[in-house]
Amino acid sequence: MGNTNPYPRSPSYVKGVINLRGMVVPVIDLRLRFSVGEAQYLPTTVVLVLHDYSNDTERLMGLVVDAMSDVIAQGDSELFPAVGESLVTSYLQGVMNVGSEVMSLIDTEELLNIERILRGD
């Protein structure tokens, strides 16, 4: 992974940290985090930066994903419970229909929980 600085004693899916406008941003690879195949960094690979304000704190995290095609709002779409048991399930808010496709809605608050990440949960 390009311009990341290593983060000592972190799980293998934590690729390091980047400096984004003076803020230190941890970067995790979702493919490695959820044990979904081999991580390959191609021209379509991008780092999505999530920004969260909660509990009077600001958190940023970079997520390495294979590609990005669109941003979709939940809107009035019904959210159905996620089914099955996997490493991903505890990070899902549920699934929803978007046109003819079914998409998973990731719980970004859980993804941004750096304490959980560093524990390896």
mmCIF file of N, CA, C and O in Angstrom, residues 37-110:
data_model
loop_
_atom_site.group_PDB
_atom_site.id
_atom_site.type_symbol
_atom_site.label_atom_id
_atom_site.label_comp_id
_atom_site.label_asym_id
_atom_site.label_seq_id
_atom_site.Cartn_x
_atom_site.Cartn_y
_atom_site.Cartn_z
ATOM 1 N N GLY A 37 -10.574 -13.331 0.434
ATOM 2 C CA GLY A 37 -9.607 -13.480 -0.651
ATOM 3 C C GLY A 37 -8.304 -12.744 -0.394
ATOM 4 O O GLY A 37 -8.052 -12.221 0.687
ATOM 5 N N GLU A 38 -7.499 -12.699 -1.413
ATOM 6 C CA GLU A 38 -6.185 -12.078 -1.352
ATOM 7 C C GLU A 38 -6.281 -10.593 -1.693
ATOM 8 O O GLU A 38 -6.985 -10.210 -2.614
ATOM 9 N N ALA A 39 -5.562 -9.770 -0.948
ATOM 10 C CA ALA A 39 -5.556 -8.334 -1.235
ATOM 11 C C ALA A 39 -4.626 -8.057 -2.401
ATOM 12 O O ALA A 39 -3.460 -8.435 -2.372
ATOM 13 N N GLN A 40 -5.173 -7.467 -3.450
ATOM 14 C CA GLN A 40 -4.380 -7.049 -4.602
ATOM 15 C C GLN A 40 -4.638 -5.571 -4.821
ATOM 16 O O GLN A 40 -5.785 -5.138 -4.825
ATOM 17 N N TYR A 41 -3.567 -4.810 -4.999
ATOM 18 C CA TYR A 41 -3.712 -3.379 -5.176
ATOM 19 C C TYR A 41 -3.564 -3.051 -6.651
ATOM 20 O O TYR A 41 -2.483 -3.139 -7.218
ATOM 21 N N LEU A 42 -4.681 -2.726 -7.270
ATOM 22 C CA LEU A 42 -4.784 -2.474 -8.704
ATOM 23 C C LEU A 42 -5.077 -0.993 -8.944
ATOM 24 O O LEU A 42 -5.344 -0.249 -7.998
ATOM 25 N N PRO A 43 -5.080 -0.563 -10.191
ATOM 26 C CA PRO A 43 -5.408 0.843 -10.469
ATOM 27 C C PRO A 43 -6.792 1.263 -9.968
ATOM 28 O O PRO A 43 -7.019 2.437 -9.685
ATOM 29 N N THR A 44 -7.713 0.312 -9.824
ATOM 30 C CA THR A 44 -9.062 0.655 -9.341
ATOM 31 C C THR A 44 -9.144 0.694 -7.816
ATOM 32 O O THR A 44 -10.142 1.155 -7.262
ATOM 33 N N THR A 45 -8.128 0.211 -7.119
ATOM 34 C CA THR A 45 -8.121 0.200 -5.654
ATOM 35 C C THR A 45 -8.084 1.635 -5.127
ATOM 36 O O THR A 45 -7.304 2.451 -5.611
ATOM 37 N N VAL A 46 -8.951 1.913 -4.162
ATOM 38 C CA VAL A 46 -9.017 3.255 -3.591
ATOM 39 C C VAL A 46 -9.079 3.179 -2.066
ATOM 40 O O VAL A 46 -9.397 2.141 -1.494
ATOM 41 N N VAL A 47 -8.772 4.303 -1.441
ATOM 42 C CA VAL A 47 -8.936 4.437 0.004
ATOM 43 C C VAL A 47 -10.107 5.397 0.236
ATOM 44 O O VAL A 47 -10.047 6.564 -0.151
ATOM 45 N N LEU A 48 -11.176 4.882 0.833
ATOM 46 C CA LEU A 48 -12.316 5.721 1.210
ATOM 47 C C LEU A 48 -12.030 6.264 2.599
ATOM 48 O O LEU A 48 -11.653 5.514 3.497
ATOM 49 N N VAL A 49 -12.198 7.550 2.780
ATOM 50 C CA VAL A 49 -11.987 8.140 4.101
ATOM 51 C C VAL A 49 -13.349 8.392 4.732
ATOM 52 O O VAL A 49 -14.158 9.163 4.208
ATOM 53 N N LEU A 50 -13.602 7.694 5.846
ATOM 54 C CA LEU A 50 -14.845 7.871 6.588
ATOM 55 C C LEU A 50 -14.609 8.888 7.684
ATOM 56 O O LEU A 50 -13.566 8.895 8.337
ATOM 57 N N HIS A 51 -15.598 9.722 7.901
ATOM 58 C CA HIS A 51 -15.515 10.803 8.870
ATOM 59 C C HIS A 51 -16.712 10.666 9.788
ATOM 60 O O HIS A 51 -17.844 10.614 9.320
ATOM 61 N N ASP A 52 -16.490 10.616 11.093
ATOM 62 C CA ASP A 52 -17.581 10.420 12.044
ATOM 63 C C ASP A 52 -17.455 11.411 13.191
ATOM 64 O O ASP A 52 -16.367 11.628 13.712
ATOM 65 N N TYR A 53 -18.561 12.032 13.533
ATOM 66 C CA TYR A 53 -18.653 12.862 14.726
ATOM 67 C C TYR A 53 -19.613 12.164 15.673
ATOM 68 O O TYR A 53 -20.782 12.011 15.355
ATOM 69 N N SER A 54 -19.129 11.697 16.794
ATOM 70 C CA SER A 54 -20.010 11.125 17.802
ATOM 71 C C SER A 54 -19.354 11.274 19.164
ATOM 72 O O SER A 54 -18.132 11.295 19.286
ATOM 73 N N ASN A 55 -20.179 11.372 20.175
ATOM 74 C CA ASN A 55 -19.694 11.538 21.549
ATOM 75 C C ASN A 55 -18.702 12.691 21.652
ATOM 76 O O ASN A 55 -17.679 12.588 22.336
ATOM 77 N N ASP A 56 -18.972 13.767 20.932
ATOM 78 C CA ASP A 56 -18.124 14.964 20.938
ATOM 79 C C ASP A 56 -16.696 14.697 20.480
ATOM 80 O O ASP A 56 -15.775 15.411 20.855
ATOM 81 N N THR A 57 -16.510 13.643 19.713
ATOM 82 C CA THR A 57 -15.178 13.371 19.162
ATOM 83 C C THR A 57 -15.288 13.213 17.653
ATOM 84 O O THR A 57 -16.325 12.806 17.131
ATOM 85 N N GLU A 58 -14.216 13.544 16.992
ATOM 86 C CA GLU A 58 -14.144 13.418 15.545
ATOM 87 C C GLU A 58 -13.206 12.259 15.237
ATOM 88 O O GLU A 58 -12.122 12.165 15.797
ATOM 89 N N ARG A 59 -13.650 11.354 14.367
ATOM 90 C CA ARG A 59 -12.810 10.219 14.000
ATOM 91 C C ARG A 59 -12.759 10.101 12.492
ATOM 92 O O ARG A 59 -13.749 10.308 11.798
ATOM 93 N N LEU A 60 -11.588 9.763 11.993
ATOM 94 C CA LEU A 60 -11.381 9.500 10.579
ATOM 95 C C LEU A 60 -10.757 8.116 10.435
ATOM 96 O O LEU A 60 -9.972 7.701 11.287
ATOM 97 N N MET A 61 -11.106 7.433 9.367
ATOM 98 C CA MET A 61 -10.472 6.157 9.070
ATOM 99 C C MET A 61 -10.475 5.962 7.568
ATOM 100 O O MET A 61 -11.454 6.281 6.896
ATOM 101 N N GLY A 62 -9.375 5.452 7.046
ATOM 102 C CA GLY A 62 -9.288 5.113 5.640
ATOM 103 C C GLY A 62 -9.578 3.639 5.449
ATOM 104 O O GLY A 62 -9.076 2.804 6.197
ATOM 105 N N LEU A 63 -10.412 3.316 4.485
ATOM 106 C CA LEU A 63 -10.757 1.932 4.176
ATOM 107 C C LEU A 63 -10.292 1.613 2.767
ATOM 108 O O LEU A 63 -10.710 2.269 1.809
ATOM 109 N N VAL A 64 -9.435 0.610 2.631
ATOM 110 C CA VAL A 64 -8.975 0.181 1.317
ATOM 111 C C VAL A 64 -10.042 -0.737 0.736
ATOM 112 O O VAL A 64 -10.423 -1.731 1.363
ATOM 113 N N VAL A 65 -10.550 -0.370 -0.450
ATOM 114 C CA VAL A 65 -11.554 -1.169 -1.147
ATOM 115 C C VAL A 65 -11.099 -1.417 -2.578
ATOM 116 O O VAL A 65 -10.274 -0.677 -3.116
ATOM 117 N N ASP A 66 -11.622 -2.464 -3.179
ATOM 118 C CA ASP A 66 -11.222 -2.835 -4.537
ATOM 119 C C ASP A 66 -11.547 -1.767 -5.565
ATOM 120 O O ASP A 66 -10.778 -1.528 -6.489
ATOM 121 N N ALA A 67 -12.705 -1.129 -5.416
ATOM 122 C CA ALA A 67 -13.133 -0.104 -6.373
ATOM 123 C C ALA A 67 -14.296 0.667 -5.767
ATOM 124 O O ALA A 67 -14.928 0.216 -4.819
ATOM 125 N N MET A 68 -14.577 1.805 -6.355
ATOM 126 C CA MET A 68 -15.691 2.648 -5.922
ATOM 127 C C MET A 68 -16.458 3.051 -7.170
ATOM 128 O O MET A 68 -15.859 3.547 -8.125
ATOM 129 N N SER A 69 -17.770 2.833 -7.167
ATOM 130 C CA SER A 69 -18.527 3.195 -8.354
ATOM 131 C C SER A 69 -19.589 4.250 -8.081
ATOM 132 O O SER A 69 -19.908 5.040 -8.961
ATOM 133 N N ASP A 70 -20.139 4.277 -6.860
ATOM 134 C CA ASP A 70 -21.233 5.193 -6.595
ATOM 135 C C ASP A 70 -21.435 5.311 -5.091
ATOM 136 O O ASP A 70 -21.031 4.434 -4.336
ATOM 137 N N VAL A 71 -22.093 6.383 -4.677
ATOM 138 C CA VAL A 71 -22.515 6.552 -3.293
ATOM 139 C C VAL A 71 -24.030 6.494 -3.303
ATOM 140 O O VAL A 71 -24.676 7.205 -4.071
ATOM 141 N N ILE A 72 -24.588 5.645 -2.454
ATOM 142 C CA ILE A 72 -26.030 5.447 -2.435
ATOM 143 C C ILE A 72 -26.550 5.732 -1.035
ATOM 144 O O ILE A 72 -26.016 5.210 -0.052
ATOM 145 N N ALA A 73 -27.574 6.551 -0.927
ATOM 146 C CA ALA A 73 -28.208 6.840 0.359
ATOM 147 C C ALA A 73 -29.284 5.797 0.623
ATOM 148 O O ALA A 73 -29.930 5.304 -0.310
ATOM 149 N N GLN A 74 -29.483 5.468 1.882
ATOM 150 C CA GLN A 74 -30.516 4.501 2.232
ATOM 151 C C GLN A 74 -31.894 5.034 1.888
ATOM 152 O O GLN A 74 -32.747 4.298 1.408
ATOM 153 N N GLY A 75 -32.103 6.328 2.118
ATOM 154 C CA GLY A 75 -33.411 6.910 1.819
ATOM 155 C C GLY A 75 -34.520 6.180 2.532
ATOM 156 O O GLY A 75 -34.417 5.859 3.717
ATOM 157 N N ASP A 76 -35.585 5.854 1.816
ATOM 158 C CA ASP A 76 -36.727 5.145 2.393
ATOM 159 C C ASP A 76 -36.631 3.638 2.223
ATOM 160 O O ASP A 76 -37.580 2.918 2.536
ATOM 161 N N SER A 77 -35.506 3.157 1.711
ATOM 162 C CA SER A 77 -35.349 1.711 1.500
ATOM 163 C C SER A 77 -35.434 0.974 2.830
ATOM 164 O O SER A 77 -34.828 1.387 3.820
ATOM 165 N N GLU A 78 -36.193 -0.118 2.827
ATOM 166 C CA GLU A 78 -36.322 -0.926 4.035
ATOM 167 C C GLU A 78 -35.017 -1.661 4.301
ATOM 168 O O GLU A 78 -34.398 -2.206 3.391
ATOM 169 N N LEU A 79 -34.612 -1.680 5.546
ATOM 170 C CA LEU A 79 -33.385 -2.343 5.951
ATOM 171 C C LEU A 79 -33.755 -3.674 6.591
ATOM 172 O O LEU A 79 -34.503 -3.719 7.565
ATOM 173 N N PHE A 80 -33.230 -4.756 6.021
ATOM 174 C CA PHE A 80 -33.502 -6.092 6.521
ATOM 175 C C PHE A 80 -32.309 -6.574 7.338
ATOM 176 O O PHE A 80 -31.166 -6.206 7.054
ATOM 177 N N PRO A 81 -32.551 -7.411 8.347
ATOM 178 C CA PRO A 81 -31.430 -7.915 9.150
ATOM 179 C C PRO A 81 -30.452 -8.713 8.296
ATOM 180 O O PRO A 81 -30.852 -9.407 7.360
ATOM 181 N N ALA A 82 -29.181 -8.594 8.634
ATOM 182 C CA ALA A 82 -28.160 -9.398 7.962
ATOM 183 C C ALA A 82 -28.314 -10.841 8.434
ATOM 184 O O ALA A 82 -28.643 -11.088 9.598
ATOM 185 N N VAL A 83 -28.104 -11.764 7.531
ATOM 186 C CA VAL A 83 -28.231 -13.179 7.883
ATOM 187 C C VAL A 83 -26.876 -13.857 7.783
ATOM 188 O O VAL A 83 -25.989 -13.412 7.060
ATOM 189 N N GLY A 84 -26.746 -14.957 8.517
ATOM 190 C CA GLY A 84 -25.512 -15.728 8.470
ATOM 191 C C GLY A 84 -24.529 -15.272 9.535
ATOM 192 O O GLY A 84 -24.726 -14.267 10.214
ATOM 193 N N GLU A 85 -23.482 -16.028 9.664
ATOM 194 C CA GLU A 85 -22.436 -15.727 10.632
ATOM 195 C C GLU A 85 -21.109 -15.646 9.898
ATOM 196 O O GLU A 85 -20.714 -16.582 9.213
ATOM 197 N N SER A 86 -20.458 -14.519 10.003
ATOM 198 C CA SER A 86 -19.140 -14.355 9.408
ATOM 199 C C SER A 86 -18.440 -13.219 10.140
ATOM 200 O O SER A 86 -19.020 -12.576 11.014
ATOM 201 N N LEU A 87 -17.221 -12.949 9.771
ATOM 202 C CA LEU A 87 -16.494 -11.832 10.360
ATOM 203 C C LEU A 87 -17.172 -10.504 10.059
ATOM 204 O O LEU A 87 -17.040 -9.537 10.801
ATOM 205 N N VAL A 88 -17.927 -10.453 8.963
ATOM 206 C CA VAL A 88 -18.559 -9.210 8.523
ATOM 207 C C VAL A 88 -19.861 -8.928 9.272
ATOM 208 O O VAL A 88 -20.208 -7.775 9.508
ATOM 209 N N THR A 89 -20.580 -9.961 9.682
ATOM 210 C CA THR A 89 -21.934 -9.810 10.215
ATOM 211 C C THR A 89 -22.035 -8.790 11.345
ATOM 212 O O THR A 89 -22.950 -7.968 11.362
ATOM 213 N N SER A 90 -21.103 -8.789 12.277
ATOM 214 C CA SER A 90 -21.205 -7.862 13.404
ATOM 215 C C SER A 90 -20.942 -6.415 12.991
ATOM 216 O O SER A 90 -21.153 -5.496 13.771
ATOM 217 N N TYR A 91 -20.490 -6.198 11.755
ATOM 218 C CA TYR A 91 -20.238 -4.855 11.245
ATOM 219 C C TYR A 91 -21.344 -4.386 10.305
ATOM 220 O O TYR A 91 -21.235 -3.329 9.708
ATOM 221 N N LEU A 92 -22.391 -5.162 10.146
ATOM 222 C CA LEU A 92 -23.475 -4.801 9.238
ATOM 223 C C LEU A 92 -24.674 -4.255 9.996
ATOM 224 O O LEU A 92 -25.048 -4.792 11.037
ATOM 225 N N GLN A 93 -25.264 -3.194 9.463
ATOM 226 C CA GLN A 93 -26.529 -2.708 10.000
ATOM 227 C C GLN A 93 -27.676 -3.506 9.395
ATOM 228 O O GLN A 93 -28.738 -3.601 9.978
ATOM 229 N N GLY A 94 -27.450 -4.067 8.207
ATOM 230 C CA GLY A 94 -28.458 -4.858 7.533
ATOM 231 C C GLY A 94 -28.227 -4.839 6.035
ATOM 232 O O GLY A 94 -27.182 -4.390 5.564
ATOM 233 N N VAL A 95 -29.210 -5.350 5.304
ATOM 234 C CA VAL A 95 -29.150 -5.372 3.847
ATOM 235 C C VAL A 95 -30.389 -4.675 3.298
ATOM 236 O O VAL A 95 -31.424 -4.614 3.956
ATOM 237 N N MET A 96 -30.266 -4.145 2.080
ATOM 238 C CA MET A 96 -31.389 -3.450 1.461
ATOM 239 C C MET A 96 -31.364 -3.670 -0.041
ATOM 240 O O MET A 96 -30.321 -3.999 -0.605
ATOM 241 N N ASN A 97 -32.517 -3.502 -0.644
ATOM 242 C CA ASN A 97 -32.631 -3.600 -2.092
ATOM 243 C C ASN A 97 -32.339 -2.235 -2.707
ATOM 244 O O ASN A 97 -32.871 -1.223 -2.255
ATOM 245 N N VAL A 98 -31.473 -2.235 -3.713
ATOM 246 C CA VAL A 98 -31.178 -1.027 -4.484
ATOM 247 C C VAL A 98 -31.374 -1.422 -5.941
ATOM 248 O O VAL A 98 -30.532 -2.085 -6.534
ATOM 249 N N GLY A 99 -32.522 -1.037 -6.481
ATOM 250 C CA GLY A 99 -32.876 -1.498 -7.827
ATOM 251 C C GLY A 99 -33.024 -3.004 -7.796
ATOM 252 O O GLY A 99 -33.732 -3.558 -6.963
ATOM 253 N N SER A 100 -32.299 -3.696 -8.665
ATOM 254 C CA SER A 100 -32.379 -5.157 -8.713
ATOM 255 C C SER A 100 -31.261 -5.828 -7.908
ATOM 256 O O SER A 100 -31.123 -7.035 -7.941
ATOM 257 N N GLU A 101 -30.484 -5.036 -7.182
ATOM 258 C CA GLU A 101 -29.376 -5.586 -6.409
ATOM 259 C C GLU A 101 -29.648 -5.509 -4.911
ATOM 260 O O GLU A 101 -30.407 -4.667 -4.444
ATOM 261 N N VAL A 102 -28.999 -6.404 -4.175
ATOM 262 C CA VAL A 102 -29.055 -6.381 -2.724
ATOM 263 C C VAL A 102 -27.704 -5.870 -2.240
ATOM 264 O O VAL A 102 -26.656 -6.366 -2.658
ATOM 265 N N MET A 103 -27.744 -4.858 -1.368
ATOM 266 C CA MET A 103 -26.503 -4.269 -0.871
ATOM 267 C C MET A 103 -26.473 -4.332 0.644
ATOM 268 O O MET A 103 -27.506 -4.229 1.294
ATOM 269 N N SER A 104 -25.267 -4.485 1.171
ATOM 270 C CA SER A 104 -25.061 -4.498 2.615
ATOM 271 C C SER A 104 -24.772 -3.082 3.090
ATOM 272 O O SER A 104 -24.019 -2.351 2.453
ATOM 273 N N LEU A 105 -25.372 -2.715 4.215
ATOM 274 C CA LEU A 105 -25.123 -1.414 4.813
ATOM 275 C C LEU A 105 -24.187 -1.631 5.999
ATOM 276 O O LEU A 105 -24.537 -2.287 6.978
ATOM 277 N N ILE A 106 -22.973 -1.112 5.878
ATOM 278 C CA ILE A 106 -21.954 -1.314 6.896
ATOM 279 C C ILE A 106 -22.139 -0.316 8.029
ATOM 280 O O ILE A 106 -22.425 0.864 7.803
ATOM 281 N N ASP A 107 -21.963 -0.781 9.247
ATOM 282 C CA ASP A 107 -22.037 0.056 10.439
ATOM 283 C C ASP A 107 -20.693 0.765 10.591
ATOM 284 O O ASP A 107 -19.730 0.211 11.108
ATOM 285 N N THR A 108 -20.616 1.992 10.104
ATOM 286 C CA THR A 108 -19.340 2.703 10.097
ATOM 287 C C THR A 108 -18.860 3.035 11.505
ATOM 288 O O THR A 108 -17.664 3.132 11.741
ATOM 289 N N GLU A 109 -19.775 3.177 12.452
ATOM 290 C CA GLU A 109 -19.347 3.435 13.832
ATOM 291 C C GLU A 109 -18.515 2.264 14.352
ATOM 292 O O GLU A 109 -17.495 2.455 15.001
ATOM 293 N N GLU A 110 -18.937 1.046 14.033
ATOM 294 C CA GLU A 110 -18.158 -0.131 14.435
ATOM 295 C C GLU A 110 -16.836 -0.199 13.677
ATOM 296 O O GLU A 110 -15.811 -0.557 14.232
#
